[in-house]
CSV table of C-alpha atoms in Angstrom, one decimal:
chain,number,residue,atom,x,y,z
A,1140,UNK,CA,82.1,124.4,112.7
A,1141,UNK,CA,80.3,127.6,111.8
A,1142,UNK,CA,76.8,127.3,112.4
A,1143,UNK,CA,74.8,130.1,109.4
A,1144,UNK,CA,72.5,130.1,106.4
A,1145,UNK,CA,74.8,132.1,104.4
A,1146,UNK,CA,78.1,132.5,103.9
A,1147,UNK,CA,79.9,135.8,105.8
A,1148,UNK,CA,81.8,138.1,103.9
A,1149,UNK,CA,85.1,139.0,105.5
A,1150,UNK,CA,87.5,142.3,104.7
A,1151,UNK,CA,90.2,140.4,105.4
A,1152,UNK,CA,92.0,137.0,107.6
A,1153,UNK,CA,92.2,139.4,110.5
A,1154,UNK,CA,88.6,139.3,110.7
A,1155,UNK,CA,88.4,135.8,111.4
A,1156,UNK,CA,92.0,134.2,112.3
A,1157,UNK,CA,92.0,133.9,115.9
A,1158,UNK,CA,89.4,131.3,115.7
A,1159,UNK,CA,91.3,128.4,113.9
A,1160,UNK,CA,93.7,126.5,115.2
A,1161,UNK,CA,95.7,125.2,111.5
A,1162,UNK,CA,95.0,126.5,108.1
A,1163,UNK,CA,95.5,124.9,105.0
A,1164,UNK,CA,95.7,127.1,102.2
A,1165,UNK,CA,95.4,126.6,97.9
A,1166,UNK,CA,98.4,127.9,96.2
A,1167,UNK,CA,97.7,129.0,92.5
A,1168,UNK,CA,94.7,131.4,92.6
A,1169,UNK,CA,95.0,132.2,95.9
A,1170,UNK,CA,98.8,133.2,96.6
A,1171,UNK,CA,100.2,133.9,93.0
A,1172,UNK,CA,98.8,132.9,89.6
A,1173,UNK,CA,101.7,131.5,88.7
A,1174,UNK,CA,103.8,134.3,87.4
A,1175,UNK,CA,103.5,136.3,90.4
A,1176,UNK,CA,101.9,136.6,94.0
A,1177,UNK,CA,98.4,138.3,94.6
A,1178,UNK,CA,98.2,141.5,96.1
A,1179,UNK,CA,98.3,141.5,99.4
A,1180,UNK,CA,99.0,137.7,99.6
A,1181,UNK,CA,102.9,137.9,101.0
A,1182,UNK,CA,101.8,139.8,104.0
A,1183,UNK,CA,98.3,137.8,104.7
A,1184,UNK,CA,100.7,134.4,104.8
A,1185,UNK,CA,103.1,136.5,106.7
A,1186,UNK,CA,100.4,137.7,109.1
A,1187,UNK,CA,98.9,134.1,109.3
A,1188,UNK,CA,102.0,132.6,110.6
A,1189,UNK,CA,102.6,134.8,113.1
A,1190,UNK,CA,99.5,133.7,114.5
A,1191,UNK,CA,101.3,130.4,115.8
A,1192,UNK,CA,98.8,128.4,114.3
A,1193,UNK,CA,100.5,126.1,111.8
A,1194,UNK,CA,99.8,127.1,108.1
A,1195,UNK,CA,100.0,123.8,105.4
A,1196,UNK,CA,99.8,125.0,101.5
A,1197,UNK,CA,97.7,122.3,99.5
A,1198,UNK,CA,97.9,122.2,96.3
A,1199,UNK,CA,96.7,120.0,93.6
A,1200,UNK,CA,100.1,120.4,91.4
A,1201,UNK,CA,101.1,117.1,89.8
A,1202,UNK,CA,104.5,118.2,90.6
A,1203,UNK,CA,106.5,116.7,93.8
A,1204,UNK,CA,106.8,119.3,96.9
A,1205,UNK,CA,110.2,120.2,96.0
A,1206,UNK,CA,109.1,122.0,92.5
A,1207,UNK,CA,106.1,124.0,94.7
A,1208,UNK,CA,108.9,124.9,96.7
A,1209,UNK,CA,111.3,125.9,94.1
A,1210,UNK,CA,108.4,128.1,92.9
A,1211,UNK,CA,107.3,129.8,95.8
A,1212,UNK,CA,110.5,131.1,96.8
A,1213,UNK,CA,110.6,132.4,93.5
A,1214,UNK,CA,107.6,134.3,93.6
A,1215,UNK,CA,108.4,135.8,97.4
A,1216,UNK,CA,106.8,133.1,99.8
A,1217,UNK,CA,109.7,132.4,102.3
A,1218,UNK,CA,109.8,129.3,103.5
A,1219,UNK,CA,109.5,130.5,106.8
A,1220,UNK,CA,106.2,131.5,106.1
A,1221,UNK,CA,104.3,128.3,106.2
A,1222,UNK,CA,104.8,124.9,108.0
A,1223,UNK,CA,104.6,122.4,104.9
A,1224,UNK,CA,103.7,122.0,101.8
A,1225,UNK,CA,101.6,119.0,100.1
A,1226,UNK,CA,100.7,118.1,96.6
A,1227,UNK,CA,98.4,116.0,94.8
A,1228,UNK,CA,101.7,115.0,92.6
A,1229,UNK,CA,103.6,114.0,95.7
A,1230,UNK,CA,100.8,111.3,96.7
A,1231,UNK,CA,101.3,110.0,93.3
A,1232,UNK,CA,104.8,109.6,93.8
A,1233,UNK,CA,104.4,107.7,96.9
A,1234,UNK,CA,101.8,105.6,95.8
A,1235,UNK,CA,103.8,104.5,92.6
A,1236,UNK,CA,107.3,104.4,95.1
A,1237,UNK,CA,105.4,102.1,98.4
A,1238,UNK,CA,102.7,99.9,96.0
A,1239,UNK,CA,100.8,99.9,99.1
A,1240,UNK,CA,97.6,100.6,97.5
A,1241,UNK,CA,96.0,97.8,96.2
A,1242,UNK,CA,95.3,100.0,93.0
A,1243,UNK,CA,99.6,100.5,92.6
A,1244,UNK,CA,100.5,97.6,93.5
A,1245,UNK,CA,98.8,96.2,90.9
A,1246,UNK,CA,100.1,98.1,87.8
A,1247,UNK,CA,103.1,97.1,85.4
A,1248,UNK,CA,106.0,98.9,84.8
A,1249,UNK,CA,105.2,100.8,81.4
A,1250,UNK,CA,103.4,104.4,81.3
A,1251,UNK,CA,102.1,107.4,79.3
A,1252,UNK,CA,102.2,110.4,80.2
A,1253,UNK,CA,100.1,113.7,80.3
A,1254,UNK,CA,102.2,116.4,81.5
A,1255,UNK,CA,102.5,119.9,81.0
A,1256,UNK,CA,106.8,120.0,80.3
A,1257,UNK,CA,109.5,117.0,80.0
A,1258,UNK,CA,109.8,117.1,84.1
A,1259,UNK,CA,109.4,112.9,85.3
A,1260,UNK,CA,110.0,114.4,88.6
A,1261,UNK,CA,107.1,112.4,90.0
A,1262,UNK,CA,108.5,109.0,89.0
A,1263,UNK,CA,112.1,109.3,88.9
A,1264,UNK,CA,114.3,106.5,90.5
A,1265,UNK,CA,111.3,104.6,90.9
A,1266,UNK,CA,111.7,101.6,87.7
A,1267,UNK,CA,109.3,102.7,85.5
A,1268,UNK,CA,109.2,102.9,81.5
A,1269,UNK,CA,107.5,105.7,80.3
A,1270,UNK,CA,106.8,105.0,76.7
A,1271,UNK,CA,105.1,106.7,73.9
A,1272,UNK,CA,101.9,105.3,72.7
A,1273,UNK,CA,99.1,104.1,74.6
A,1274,UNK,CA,99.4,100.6,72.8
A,1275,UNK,CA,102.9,99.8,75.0
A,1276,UNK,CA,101.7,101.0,78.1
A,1277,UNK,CA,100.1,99.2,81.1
A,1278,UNK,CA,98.8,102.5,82.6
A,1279,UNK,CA,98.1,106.1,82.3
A,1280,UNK,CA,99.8,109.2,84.6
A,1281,UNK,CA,97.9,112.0,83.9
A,1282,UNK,CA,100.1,114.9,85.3
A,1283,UNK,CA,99.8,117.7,83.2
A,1284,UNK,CA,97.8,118.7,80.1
A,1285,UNK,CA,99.8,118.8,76.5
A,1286,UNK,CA,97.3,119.5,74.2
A,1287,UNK,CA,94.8,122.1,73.3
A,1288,UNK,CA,91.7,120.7,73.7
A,1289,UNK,CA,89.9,117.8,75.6
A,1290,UNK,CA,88.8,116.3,72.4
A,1291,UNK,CA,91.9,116.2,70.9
A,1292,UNK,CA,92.3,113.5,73.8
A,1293,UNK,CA,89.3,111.3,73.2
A,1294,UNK,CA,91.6,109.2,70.5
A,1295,UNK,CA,93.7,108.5,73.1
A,1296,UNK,CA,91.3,107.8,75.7
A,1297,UNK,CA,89.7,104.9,73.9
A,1298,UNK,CA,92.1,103.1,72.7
A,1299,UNK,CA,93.8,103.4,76.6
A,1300,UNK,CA,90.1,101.9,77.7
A,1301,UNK,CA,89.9,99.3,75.1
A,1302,UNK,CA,93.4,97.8,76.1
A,1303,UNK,CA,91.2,98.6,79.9
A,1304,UNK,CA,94.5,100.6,80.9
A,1305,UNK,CA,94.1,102.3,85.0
A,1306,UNK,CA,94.8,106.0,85.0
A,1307,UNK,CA,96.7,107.8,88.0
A,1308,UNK,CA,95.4,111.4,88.1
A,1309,UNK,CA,97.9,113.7,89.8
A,1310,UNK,CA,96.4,116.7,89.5
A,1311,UNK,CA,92.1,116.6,90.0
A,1312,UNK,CA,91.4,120.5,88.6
A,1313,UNK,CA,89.3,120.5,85.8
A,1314,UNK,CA,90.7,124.4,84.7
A,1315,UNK,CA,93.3,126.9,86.4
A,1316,UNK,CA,93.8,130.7,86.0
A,1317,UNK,CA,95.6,131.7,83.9
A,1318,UNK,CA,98.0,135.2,84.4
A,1319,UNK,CA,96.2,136.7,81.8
A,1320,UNK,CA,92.9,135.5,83.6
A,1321,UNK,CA,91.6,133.1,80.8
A,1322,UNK,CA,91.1,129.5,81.8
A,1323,UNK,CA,93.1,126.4,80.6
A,1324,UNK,CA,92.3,122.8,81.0
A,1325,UNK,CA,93.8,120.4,83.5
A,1326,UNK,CA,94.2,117.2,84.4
A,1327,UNK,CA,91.6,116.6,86.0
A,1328,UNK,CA,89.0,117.0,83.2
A,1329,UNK,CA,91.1,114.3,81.2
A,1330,UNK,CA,90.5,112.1,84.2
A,1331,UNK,CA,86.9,113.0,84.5
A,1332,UNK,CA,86.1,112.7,80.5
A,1333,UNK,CA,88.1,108.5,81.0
A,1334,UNK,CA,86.1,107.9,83.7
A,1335,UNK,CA,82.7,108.8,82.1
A,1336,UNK,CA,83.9,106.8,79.2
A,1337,UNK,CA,84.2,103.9,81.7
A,1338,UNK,CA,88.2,103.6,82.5
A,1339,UNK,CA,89.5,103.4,86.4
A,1340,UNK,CA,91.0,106.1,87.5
A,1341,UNK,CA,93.0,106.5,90.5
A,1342,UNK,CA,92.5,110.4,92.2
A,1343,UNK,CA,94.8,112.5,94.2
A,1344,UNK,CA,94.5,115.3,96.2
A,1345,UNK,CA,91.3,117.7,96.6
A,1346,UNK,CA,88.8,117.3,97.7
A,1347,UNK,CA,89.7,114.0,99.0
A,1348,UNK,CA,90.5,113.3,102.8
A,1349,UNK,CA,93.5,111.9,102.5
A,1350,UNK,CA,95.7,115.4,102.5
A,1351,UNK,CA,93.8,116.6,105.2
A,1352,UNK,CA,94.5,113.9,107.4
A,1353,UNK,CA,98.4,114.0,106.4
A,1354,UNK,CA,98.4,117.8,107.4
A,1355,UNK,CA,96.5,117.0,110.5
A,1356,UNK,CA,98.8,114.4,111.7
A,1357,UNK,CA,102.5,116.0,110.8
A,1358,UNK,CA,101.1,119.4,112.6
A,1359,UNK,CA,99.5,117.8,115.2
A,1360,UNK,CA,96.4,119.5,115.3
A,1361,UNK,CA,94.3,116.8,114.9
A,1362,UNK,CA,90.7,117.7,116.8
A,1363,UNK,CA,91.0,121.7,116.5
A,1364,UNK,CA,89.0,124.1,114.4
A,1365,UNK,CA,90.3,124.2,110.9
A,1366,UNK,CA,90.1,126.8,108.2
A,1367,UNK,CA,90.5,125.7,104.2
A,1368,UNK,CA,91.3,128.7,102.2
A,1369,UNK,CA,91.0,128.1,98.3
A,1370,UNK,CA,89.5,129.7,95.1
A,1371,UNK,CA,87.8,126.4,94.1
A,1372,UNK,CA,84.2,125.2,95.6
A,1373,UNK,CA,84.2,121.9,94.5
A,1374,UNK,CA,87.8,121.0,95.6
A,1375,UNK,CA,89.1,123.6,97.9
A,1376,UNK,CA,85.5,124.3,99.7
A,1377,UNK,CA,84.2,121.1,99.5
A,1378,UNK,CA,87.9,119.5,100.8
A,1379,UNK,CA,87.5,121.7,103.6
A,1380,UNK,CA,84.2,120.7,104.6
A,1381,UNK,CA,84.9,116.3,104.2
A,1382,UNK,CA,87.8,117.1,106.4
A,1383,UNK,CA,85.7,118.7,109.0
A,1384,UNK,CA,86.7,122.0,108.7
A,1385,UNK,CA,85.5,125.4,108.0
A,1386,UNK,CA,86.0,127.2,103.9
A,1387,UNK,CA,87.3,130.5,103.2
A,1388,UNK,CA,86.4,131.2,99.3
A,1389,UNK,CA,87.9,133.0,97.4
A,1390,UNK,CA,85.9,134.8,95.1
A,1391,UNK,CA,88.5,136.3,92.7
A,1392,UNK,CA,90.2,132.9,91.3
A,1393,UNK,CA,88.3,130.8,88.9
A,1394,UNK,CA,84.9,131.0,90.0
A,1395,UNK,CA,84.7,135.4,89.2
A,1396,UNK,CA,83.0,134.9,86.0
A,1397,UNK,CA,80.3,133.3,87.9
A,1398,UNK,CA,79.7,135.9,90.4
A,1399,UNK,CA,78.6,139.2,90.5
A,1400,UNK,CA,81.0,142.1,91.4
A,1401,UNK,CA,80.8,142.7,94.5
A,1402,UNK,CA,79.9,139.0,95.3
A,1403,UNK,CA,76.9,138.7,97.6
A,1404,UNK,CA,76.1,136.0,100.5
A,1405,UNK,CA,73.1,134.8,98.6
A,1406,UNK,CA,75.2,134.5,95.1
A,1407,UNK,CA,77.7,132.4,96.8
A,1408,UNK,CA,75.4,130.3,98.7
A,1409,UNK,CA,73.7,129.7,95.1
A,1410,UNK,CA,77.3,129.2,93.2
A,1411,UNK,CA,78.4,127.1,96.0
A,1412,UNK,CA,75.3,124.7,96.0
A,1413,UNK,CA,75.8,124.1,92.6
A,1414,UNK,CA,79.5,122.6,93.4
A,1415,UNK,CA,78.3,120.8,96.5
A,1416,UNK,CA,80.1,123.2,99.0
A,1417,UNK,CA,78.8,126.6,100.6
A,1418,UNK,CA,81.9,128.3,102.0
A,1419,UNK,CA,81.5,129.6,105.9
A,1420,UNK,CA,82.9,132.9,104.6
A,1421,UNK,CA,83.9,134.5,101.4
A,1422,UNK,CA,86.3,137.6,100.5
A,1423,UNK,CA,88.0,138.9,97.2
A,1424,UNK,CA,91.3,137.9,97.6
A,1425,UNK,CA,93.7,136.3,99.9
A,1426,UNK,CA,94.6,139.6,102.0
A,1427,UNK,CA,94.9,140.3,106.0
């Protein structure tokens, strides 16, 4: 690990690259916002895997791996250009598929859904009912968010906590960039808001250890240096750091409201206390 005070600020992945040994980097915010790639963000990817280090892609999607597949290739990310992908969705998936969680195992068959569009990718095949009203169900997959606002959930919310229904949260990001840079609400903030009201909720993906230690163990690179390259402190920085490895931030995705332009050391240290994770280094955007 990187032993300083404040974070460094790098020009670029060159800068730093030769000291890690895997890196697992966000998707949306870091390589494309979702319409298209970041500037500079084919080649850095391109550049990073010819290092020979393996390259994972983490993202909290609710989606299965296939969709963030379908969707980088879209956008220009070869699949030659990284070693795997994982997302928060696809843990869901297998937790609802194996029941080997105690939390899965105990759940009945009948579900609501938050999700942003009609895909039931993530529990397909698998024997569930999804059905339409909280009052039916005997849990909660929050995937995706259809509505406008978080109060407009609260309704909901209650009556799932008065019937003391679990909720599965697929995708832990409170808000995501938007391509025309405003902010929308996730999944994650649905999941948050249930759990202050007192509900159980089940979490996926970052910053919990669980991903980490699936990348680690499929590339094999279990006790070298790590870089975790993401736009969010509290799950892509602060992932990095519970898995033991070092954080790239970067400072253009959600948090560049928060920052002044040009970020400085001292304003990320001081954004990234407030999340709980002070990045080892810090750059604009995802570039070589």
């Amino acid at each position: 690990m990187t032993d300083t005070t404040l974070p460094k600020p790098i020009a670029g992945l060159s800068d730093i690259a030769d000291r890690y040994d895997l890196f697992v980097v966000d998707q949306w915010g870091v390589l494309h916002d979702g319409a298209k790639p970041h500037a500079g963000a084919v080649e850095a990817l391109t550049r990073l895997k010819a290092t020979g280090a393996p390259v994972a892609l983490l993202s909290n999607s609710g989606k299965r791996v296939a969709d963030s597949y379908r969707r980088l290739e879209k956008l220009g990310f070869d699949r030659s250009l990284y070693d795997l992908c994982v997302t928060s969705g696809e843990q869901v998936h297998r937790g609802l598929r194996d029941r080997a969680d105690p939390f899965y195992a105990a759940l009945g068959p009948k579900f609501v859904m938050f999700a942003w569009d009609p895909d039931r990718g993530i529990v397909d095949g698998l024997g569930y009912q999804e059905v339409a009203e909280v009052d039916e169900a005997d849990f909660i997959i929050c995937a995706g968010t259809d509505r406008p606002s978080l109060a407009e959930y609260e309704p909901v919310l209650r009556r799932a906590l008065d019937r003391g229904l679990p909720l599965t949260c697929a995708n832990p990001d409170r808000v995501s960039v938007q391509p025309d840079g405003s902010l929308k609400i996730c999944p994650g903030a649905i999941a948050e808001l249930y759990e202050t009201m007192g509900g159980t909720v089940r979490w996926h993906g970052k910053p919990g250890r669980d991903a980490y230690d699936a990348i680690r163990a499929e590339t094999g690179i279990r006790d070298g240096a790590g870089l975790g390259i993401g736009d969010s402190l509290a799950h892509d920085i602060a992932g990095a750091a519970g898995a033991g490895m070092d954080g790239l931030f970067i400072t253009g995705g959600i948090h560049r409201a928060d920052l002044p332009d040009p970020a400085t050391p001292g304003s990320v240290a001081a954004l990234g206390a407030e999340h709980g994770a002070v990045p080892a280094y810090y750059s604009a955007g995802f570039t070589w």
